[in-house]
Amino acid sequence: MLPVALFSRCSFSESYAAVWQAMEHFMKNIGASAGRGGYRRALAAEEIVFQCRRLLGKLFNINDATRIVFATNATEAINLVLKGWLNPGDHVITTAMEHNAVWRCLKTLEKEGPTALQIYKWLPGTNCRRCGQLTCLAFATRLLSGENALADCPPLAEEENSERFNALQGLLG
């Protein structure tokens, strides 16, 4: 197997040849998807991916290389980060110099509004059925469609849930 470490020894001008050589080796000798099976070629592909993660971990001083995620492109990576980190009610502050890819993702998230799962995270999660729904997730879904209102959830009116109630009010506008 051609090790990923080969790239760390290449000068920039040699990198094109190294990439070509590695891709040719992969296509001729491995040609399998990483993480899609326990057979020899799939395991070889997985080892290449993990070796790449380890090297990136060293480069960026990341102790746990399994936390490194590969994305198809920058826009997909930005969406993964923004949708993974942002919670309902969070605010993002940017500048006029923000890259268009980040700005577009943020504007899309702003227009989409909350999802049923985002609302559900702020509900008490008791599944008490006092709102007339079988579950809190069903209540969240009906809240989005306008079939229910926040006031229809009796546990939200309780003092210990005032922070949840206020967060939901901010989230729903």
PDB file of N, CA and C in Angstrom, residues 65-139:
ATOM      1  N   ALA A  65      -7.688  11.938  16.305  1.00  0.00           N
ATOM      2  CA  ALA A  65      -7.827  12.026  14.851  1.00  0.00           C
ATOM      3  C   ALA A  65      -9.195  11.574  14.357  1.00  0.00           C
ATOM      4  N   THR A  66      -9.937  10.822  15.160  1.00  0.00           N
ATOM      5  CA  THR A  66     -11.269  10.389  14.734  1.00  0.00           C
ATOM      6  C   THR A  66     -12.249  11.559  14.688  1.00  0.00           C
ATOM      7  N   ARG A  67     -11.872  12.697  15.253  1.00  0.00           N
ATOM      8  CA  ARG A  67     -12.744  13.871  15.235  1.00  0.00           C
ATOM      9  C   ARG A  67     -12.574  14.694  13.957  1.00  0.00           C
ATOM     10  N   ILE A  68     -11.668  14.285  13.093  1.00  0.00           N
ATOM     11  CA  ILE A  68     -11.459  14.980  11.822  1.00  0.00           C
ATOM     12  C   ILE A  68     -12.466  14.434  10.815  1.00  0.00           C
ATOM     13  N   VAL A  69     -13.196  15.341  10.178  1.00  0.00           N
ATOM     14  CA  VAL A  69     -14.236  14.967   9.223  1.00  0.00           C
ATOM     15  C   VAL A  69     -13.849  15.480   7.846  1.00  0.00           C
ATOM     16  N   PHE A  70     -14.057  14.658   6.849  1.00  0.00           N
ATOM     17  CA  PHE A  70     -13.814  15.067   5.472  1.00  0.00           C
ATOM     18  C   PHE A  70     -15.145  15.431   4.831  1.00  0.00           C
ATOM     19  N   ALA A  71     -15.156  16.542   4.103  1.00  0.00           N
ATOM     20  CA  ALA A  71     -16.359  16.982   3.413  1.00  0.00           C
ATOM     21  C   ALA A  71     -16.074  17.038   1.914  1.00  0.00           C
ATOM     22  N   THR A  72     -17.127  17.028   1.131  1.00  0.00           N
ATOM     23  CA  THR A  72     -16.997  17.064  -0.320  1.00  0.00           C
ATOM     24  C   THR A  72     -16.407  18.381  -0.805  1.00  0.00           C
ATOM     25  N   ASN A  73     -16.794  19.481  -0.149  1.00  0.00           N
ATOM     26  CA  ASN A  73     -16.306  20.798  -0.558  1.00  0.00           C
ATOM     27  C   ASN A  73     -16.468  21.770   0.607  1.00  0.00           C
ATOM     28  N   ALA A  74     -16.047  23.003   0.413  1.00  0.00           N
ATOM     29  CA  ALA A  74     -16.075  23.994   1.485  1.00  0.00           C
ATOM     30  C   ALA A  74     -17.503  24.311   1.926  1.00  0.00           C
ATOM     31  N   THR A  75     -18.431  24.405   0.997  1.00  0.00           N
ATOM     32  CA  THR A  75     -19.809  24.733   1.364  1.00  0.00           C
ATOM     33  C   THR A  75     -20.406  23.640   2.243  1.00  0.00           C
ATOM     34  N   GLU A  76     -20.168  22.384   1.876  1.00  0.00           N
ATOM     35  CA  GLU A  76     -20.664  21.280   2.714  1.00  0.00           C
ATOM     36  C   GLU A  76     -20.025  21.332   4.101  1.00  0.00           C
ATOM     37  N   ALA A  77     -18.734  21.620   4.162  1.00  0.00           N
ATOM     38  CA  ALA A  77     -18.038  21.702   5.447  1.00  0.00           C
ATOM     39  C   ALA A  77     -18.596  22.835   6.306  1.00  0.00           C
ATOM     40  N   ILE A  78     -18.848  23.985   5.680  1.00  0.00           N
ATOM     41  CA  ILE A  78     -19.404  25.123   6.414  1.00  0.00           C
ATOM     42  C   ILE A  78     -20.783  24.764   6.958  1.00  0.00           C
ATOM     43  N   ASN A  79     -21.616  24.122   6.143  1.00  0.00           N
ATOM     44  CA  ASN A  79     -22.944  23.711   6.599  1.00  0.00           C
ATOM     45  C   ASN A  79     -22.851  22.726   7.761  1.00  0.00           C
ATOM     46  N   LEU A  80     -21.927  21.773   7.682  1.00  0.00           N
ATOM     47  CA  LEU A  80     -21.749  20.811   8.774  1.00  0.00           C
ATOM     48  C   LEU A  80     -21.401  21.527  10.072  1.00  0.00           C
ATOM     49  N   VAL A  81     -20.489  22.483   9.976  1.00  0.00           N
ATOM     50  CA  VAL A  81     -20.066  23.216  11.176  1.00  0.00           C
ATOM     51  C   VAL A  81     -21.207  24.066  11.722  1.00  0.00           C
ATOM     52  N   LEU A  82     -21.807  24.859  10.855  1.00  0.00           N
ATOM     53  CA  LEU A  82     -22.857  25.768  11.330  1.00  0.00           C
ATOM     54  C   LEU A  82     -24.061  25.011  11.877  1.00  0.00           C
ATOM     55  N   LYS A  83     -24.516  23.989  11.161  1.00  0.00           N
ATOM     56  CA  LYS A  83     -25.688  23.238  11.625  1.00  0.00           C
ATOM     57  C   LYS A  83     -25.359  22.356  12.819  1.00  0.00           C
ATOM     58  N   GLY A  84     -24.091  22.010  12.977  1.00  0.00           N
ATOM     59  CA  GLY A  84     -23.696  21.180  14.103  1.00  0.00           C
ATOM     60  C   GLY A  84     -23.438  21.961  15.380  1.00  0.00           C
ATOM     61  N   TRP A  85     -22.970  23.199  15.250  1.00  0.00           N
ATOM     62  CA  TRP A  85     -22.627  23.995  16.425  1.00  0.00           C
ATOM     63  C   TRP A  85     -23.736  24.915  16.889  1.00  0.00           C
ATOM     64  N   LEU A  86     -24.478  25.466  15.953  1.00  0.00           N
ATOM     65  CA  LEU A  86     -25.479  26.465  16.333  1.00  0.00           C
ATOM     66  C   LEU A  86     -26.698  25.811  16.953  1.00  0.00           C
ATOM     67  N   ASN A  87     -27.195  26.435  17.985  1.00  0.00           N
ATOM     68  CA  ASN A  87     -28.402  25.988  18.670  1.00  0.00           C
ATOM     69  C   ASN A  87     -29.480  27.039  18.513  1.00  0.00           C
ATOM     70  N   PRO A  88     -30.724  26.661  18.714  1.00  0.00           N
ATOM     71  CA  PRO A  88     -31.797  27.648  18.641  1.00  0.00           C
ATOM     72  C   PRO A  88     -31.520  28.830  19.561  1.00  0.00           C
ATOM     73  N   GLY A  89     -31.713  30.023  19.029  1.00  0.00           N
ATOM     74  CA  GLY A  89     -31.493  31.233  19.816  1.00  0.00           C
ATOM     75  C   GLY A  89     -30.075  31.770  19.741  1.00  0.00           C
ATOM     76  N   ASP A  90     -29.130  30.998  19.184  1.00  0.00           N
ATOM     77  CA  ASP A  90     -27.767  31.485  19.036  1.00  0.00           C
ATOM     78  C   ASP A  90     -27.727  32.629  18.027  1.00  0.00           C
ATOM     79  N   HIS A  91     -26.753  33.490  18.188  1.00  0.00           N
ATOM     80  CA  HIS A  91     -26.550  34.599  17.264  1.00  0.00           C
ATOM     81  C   HIS A  91     -25.172  34.461  16.648  1.00  0.00           C
ATOM     82  N   VAL A  92     -25.063  34.783  15.377  1.00  0.00           N
ATOM     83  CA  VAL A  92     -23.782  34.751  14.679  1.00  0.00           C
ATOM     84  C   VAL A  92     -23.458  36.171  14.265  1.00  0.00           C
ATOM     85  N   ILE A  93     -22.269  36.617  14.625  1.00  0.00           N
ATOM     86  CA  ILE A  93     -21.824  37.956  14.260  1.00  0.00           C
ATOM     87  C   ILE A  93     -20.762  37.813  13.185  1.00  0.00           C
ATOM     88  N   THR A  94     -20.982  38.467  12.062  1.00  0.00           N
ATOM     89  CA  THR A  94     -20.015  38.432  10.961  1.00  0.00           C
ATOM     90  C   THR A  94     -19.690  39.856  10.558  1.00  0.00           C
ATOM     91  N   THR A  95     -18.792  39.983   9.635  1.00  0.00           N
ATOM     92  CA  THR A  95     -18.424  41.305   9.114  1.00  0.00           C
ATOM     93  C   THR A  95     -18.838  41.400   7.655  1.00  0.00           C
ATOM     94  N   ALA A  96     -18.703  42.583   7.103  1.00  0.00           N
ATOM     95  CA  ALA A  96     -19.001  42.786   5.683  1.00  0.00           C
ATOM     96  C   ALA A  96     -17.987  42.060   4.806  1.00  0.00           C
ATOM     97  N   MET A  97     -16.879  41.660   5.386  1.00  0.00           N
ATOM     98  CA  MET A  97     -15.842  40.969   4.618  1.00  0.00           C
ATOM     99  C   MET A  97     -15.993  39.455   4.679  1.00  0.00           C
ATOM    100  N   GLU A  98     -17.067  38.952   5.258  1.00  0.00           N
ATOM    101  CA  GLU A  98     -17.269  37.504   5.357  1.00  0.00           C
ATOM    102  C   GLU A  98     -17.344  36.878   3.974  1.00  0.00           C
ATOM    103  N   HIS A  99     -16.776  35.704   3.844  1.00  0.00           N
ATOM    104  CA  HIS A  99     -16.787  35.009   2.553  1.00  0.00           C
ATOM    105  C   HIS A  99     -18.226  34.677   2.176  1.00  0.00           C
ATOM    106  N   ASN A 100     -18.522  34.749   0.906  1.00  0.00           N
ATOM    107  CA  ASN A 100     -19.869  34.512   0.391  1.00  0.00           C
ATOM    108  C   ASN A 100     -20.407  33.130   0.789  1.00  0.00           C
ATOM    109  N   ALA A 101     -19.538  32.112   0.819  1.00  0.00           N
ATOM    110  CA  ALA A 101     -19.993  30.755   1.161  1.00  0.00           C
ATOM    111  C   ALA A 101     -20.528  30.704   2.592  1.00  0.00           C
ATOM    112  N   VAL A 102     -19.891  31.410   3.500  1.00  0.00           N
ATOM    113  CA  VAL A 102     -20.364  31.448   4.888  1.00  0.00           C
ATOM    114  C   VAL A 102     -21.646  32.269   4.965  1.00  0.00           C
ATOM    115  N   TRP A 103     -21.647  33.419   4.330  1.00  0.00           N
ATOM    116  CA  TRP A 103     -22.807  34.316   4.365  1.00  0.00           C
ATOM    117  C   TRP A 103     -24.052  33.621   3.815  1.00  0.00           C
ATOM    118  N   ARG A 104     -23.914  32.928   2.669  1.00  0.00           N
ATOM    119  CA  ARG A 104     -25.066  32.237   2.072  1.00  0.00           C
ATOM    120  C   ARG A 104     -25.606  31.166   3.016  1.00  0.00           C
ATOM    121  N   CYS A 105     -24.721  30.400   3.638  1.00  0.00           N
ATOM    122  CA  CYS A 105     -25.172  29.356   4.575  1.00  0.00           C
ATOM    123  C   CYS A 105     -25.923  29.966   5.752  1.00  0.00           C
ATOM    124  N   LEU A 106     -25.398  31.056   6.282  1.00  0.00           N
ATOM    125  CA  LEU A 106     -26.059  31.706   7.419  1.00  0.00           C
ATOM    126  C   LEU A 106     -27.423  32.258   7.015  1.00  0.00           C
ATOM    127  N   LYS A 107     -27.515  32.861   5.845  1.00  0.00           N
ATOM    128  CA  LYS A 107     -28.797  33.398   5.372  1.00  0.00           C
ATOM    129  C   LYS A 107     -29.812  32.281   5.148  1.00  0.00           C
ATOM    130  N   THR A 108     -29.353  31.148   4.637  1.00  0.00           N
ATOM    131  CA  THR A 108     -30.247  30.005   4.427  1.00  0.00           C
ATOM    132  C   THR A 108     -30.767  29.499   5.765  1.00  0.00           C
ATOM    133  N   LEU A 109     -29.880  29.369   6.744  1.00  0.00           N
ATOM    134  CA  LEU A 109     -30.310  28.926   8.077  1.00  0.00           C
ATOM    135  C   LEU A 109     -31.311  29.907   8.679  1.00  0.00           C
ATOM    136  N   GLU A 110     -31.066  31.191   8.475  1.00  0.00           N
ATOM    137  CA  GLU A 110     -31.962  32.217   9.005  1.00  0.00           C
ATOM    138  C   GLU A 110     -33.361  32.101   8.398  1.00  0.00           C
ATOM    139  N   LYS A 111     -33.433  31.853   7.086  1.00  0.00           N
ATOM    140  CA  LYS A 111     -34.724  31.736   6.396  1.00  0.00           C
ATOM    141  C   LYS A 111     -35.454  30.446   6.761  1.00  0.00           C
ATOM    142  N   GLU A 112     -34.682  29.371   6.943  1.00  0.00           N
ATOM    143  CA  GLU A 112     -35.299  28.075   7.234  1.00  0.00           C
ATOM    144  C   GLU A 112     -36.057  28.086   8.550  1.00  0.00           C
ATOM    145  N   GLY A 113     -35.569  28.865   9.500  1.00  0.00           N
ATOM    146  CA  GLY A 113     -36.206  28.889  10.808  1.00  0.00           C
ATOM    147  C   GLY A 113     -35.943  27.597  11.560  1.00  0.00           C
ATOM    148  N   PRO A 114     -36.578  27.443  12.704  1.00  0.00           N
ATOM    149  CA  PRO A 114     -36.313  26.272  13.536  1.00  0.00           C
ATOM    150  C   PRO A 114     -36.916  24.996  12.950  1.00  0.00           C
ATOM    151  N   THR A 115     -36.336  23.878  13.331  1.00  0.00           N
ATOM    152  CA  THR A 115     -36.882  22.573  12.963  1.00  0.00           C
ATOM    153  C   THR A 115     -37.608  21.991  14.167  1.00  0.00           C
ATOM    154  N   ALA A 116     -38.373  20.960  13.948  1.00  0.00           N
ATOM    155  CA  ALA A 116     -39.088  20.307  15.053  1.00  0.00           C
ATOM    156  C   ALA A 116     -38.102  19.780  16.096  1.00  0.00           C
ATOM    157  N   LEU A 117     -36.965  19.254  15.647  1.00  0.00           N
ATOM    158  CA  LEU A 117     -35.973  18.738  16.601  1.00  0.00           C
ATOM    159  C   LEU A 117     -35.352  19.855  17.424  1.00  0.00           C
ATOM    160  N   GLN A 118     -35.127  21.026  16.813  1.00  0.00           N
ATOM    161  CA  GLN A 118     -34.593  22.157  17.568  1.00  0.00           C
ATOM    162  C   GLN A 118     -35.589  22.614  18.626  1.00  0.00           C
ATOM    163  N   ILE A 119     -36.853  22.618  18.283  1.00  0.00           N
ATOM    164  CA  ILE A 119     -37.885  22.985  19.262  1.00  0.00           C
ATOM    165  C   ILE A 119     -37.962  21.927  20.353  1.00  0.00           C
ATOM    166  N   TYR A 120     -37.927  20.674  19.950  1.00  0.00           N
ATOM    167  CA  TYR A 120     -38.016  19.555  20.897  1.00  0.00           C
ATOM    168  C   TYR A 120     -36.922  19.629  21.961  1.00  0.00           C
ATOM    169  N   LYS A 121     -35.722  20.062  21.563  1.00  0.00           N
ATOM    170  CA  LYS A 121     -34.611  20.173  22.521  1.00  0.00           C
ATOM    171  C   LYS A 121     -34.945  21.102  23.677  1.00  0.00           C
ATOM    172  N   TRP A 122     -35.797  22.092  23.431  1.00  0.00           N
ATOM    173  CA  TRP A 122     -36.143  23.065  24.462  1.00  0.00           C
ATOM    174  C   TRP A 122     -37.405  22.704  25.232  1.00  0.00           C
ATOM    175  N   LEU A 123     -38.141  21.707  24.781  1.00  0.00           N
ATOM    176  CA  LEU A 123     -39.348  21.289  25.497  1.00  0.00           C
ATOM    177  C   LEU A 123     -38.955  20.480  26.738  1.00  0.00           C
ATOM    178  N   PRO A 124     -39.841  20.394  27.746  1.00  0.00           N
ATOM    179  CA  PRO A 124     -39.512  19.652  28.964  1.00  0.00           C
ATOM    180  C   PRO A 124     -39.220  18.167  28.723  1.00  0.00           C
ATOM    181  N   GLY A 125     -39.750  17.599  27.663  1.00  0.00           N
ATOM    182  CA  GLY A 125     -39.451  16.200  27.339  1.00  0.00           C
ATOM    183  C   GLY A 125     -40.136  15.188  28.241  1.00  0.00           C
ATOM    184  N   THR A 126     -41.274  15.558  28.791  1.00  0.00           N
ATOM    185  CA  THR A 126     -41.970  14.660  29.725  1.00  0.00           C
ATOM    186  C   THR A 126     -42.920  13.696  29.028  1.00  0.00           C
ATOM    187  N   ASN A 127     -43.309  13.988  27.800  1.00  0.00           N
ATOM    188  CA  ASN A 127     -44.317  13.192  27.084  1.00  0.00           C
ATOM    189  C   ASN A 127     -45.562  12.971  27.951  1.00  0.00           C
ATOM    190  N   CYS A 128     -45.976  14.034  28.646  1.00  0.00           N
ATOM    191  CA  CYS A 128     -47.086  13.933  29.607  1.00  0.00           C
ATOM    192  C   CYS A 128     -48.458  13.857  28.928  1.00  0.00           C
ATOM    193  N   ARG A 129     -48.552  14.220  27.676  1.00  0.00           N
ATOM    194  CA  ARG A 129     -49.788  14.201  26.888  1.00  0.00           C
ATOM    195  C   ARG A 129     -50.806  15.267  27.313  1.00  0.00           C
ATOM    196  N   ARG A 130     -50.422  16.161  28.216  1.00  0.00           N
ATOM    197  CA  ARG A 130     -51.358  17.187  28.681  1.00  0.00           C
ATOM    198  C   ARG A 130     -51.640  18.225  27.596  1.00  0.00           C
ATOM    199  N   CYS A 131     -50.805  18.230  26.552  1.00  0.00           N
ATOM    200  CA  CYS A 131     -51.005  19.156  25.435  1.00  0.00           C
ATOM    201  C   CYS A 131     -51.942  18.558  24.384  1.00  0.00           C
ATOM    202  N   GLY A 132     -52.278  17.287  24.567  1.00  0.00           N
ATOM    203  CA  GLY A 132     -53.138  16.605  23.605  1.00  0.00           C
ATOM    204  C   GLY A 132     -52.365  15.798  22.573  1.00  0.00           C
ATOM    205  N   GLN A 133     -51.052  15.815  22.662  1.00  0.00           N
ATOM    206  CA  GLN A 133     -50.225  15.052  21.728  1.00  0.00           C
ATOM    207  C   GLN A 133     -49.615  13.849  22.451  1.00  0.00           C
ATOM    208  N   LEU A 134     -49.259  12.807  21.690  1.00  0.00           N
ATOM    209  CA  LEU A 134     -48.680  11.609  22.286  1.00  0.00           C
ATOM    210  C   LEU A 134     -47.276  11.833  22.818  1.00  0.00           C
ATOM    211  N   THR A 135     -46.504  12.682  22.136  1.00  0.00           N
ATOM    212  CA  THR A 135     -45.118  12.928  22.539  1.00  0.00           C
ATOM    213  C   THR A 135     -44.794  14.406  22.424  1.00  0.00           C
ATOM    214  N   CYS A 136     -43.689  14.789  23.057  1.00  0.00           N
ATOM    215  CA  CYS A 136     -43.213  16.170  22.935  1.00  0.00           C
ATOM    216  C   CYS A 136     -42.740  16.461  21.514  1.00  0.00           C
ATOM    217  N   LEU A 137     -42.216  15.462  20.820  1.00  0.00           N
ATOM    218  CA  LEU A 137     -41.799  15.667  19.431  1.00  0.00           C
ATOM    219  C   LEU A 137     -43.015  15.934  18.540  1.00  0.00           C
ATOM    220  N   ALA A 138     -44.102  15.226  18.796  1.00  0.00           N
ATOM    221  CA  ALA A 138     -45.344  15.479  18.040  1.00  0.00           C
ATOM    222  C   ALA A 138     -45.841  16.895  18.332  1.00  0.00           C
ATOM    223  N   PHE A 139     -45.722  17.328  19.585  1.00  0.00           N
ATOM    224  CA  PHE A 139     -46.114  18.691  19.937  1.00  0.00           C
ATOM    225  C   PHE A 139     -45.243  19.705  19.186  1.00  0.00           C
TER     226      PHE A 139
END
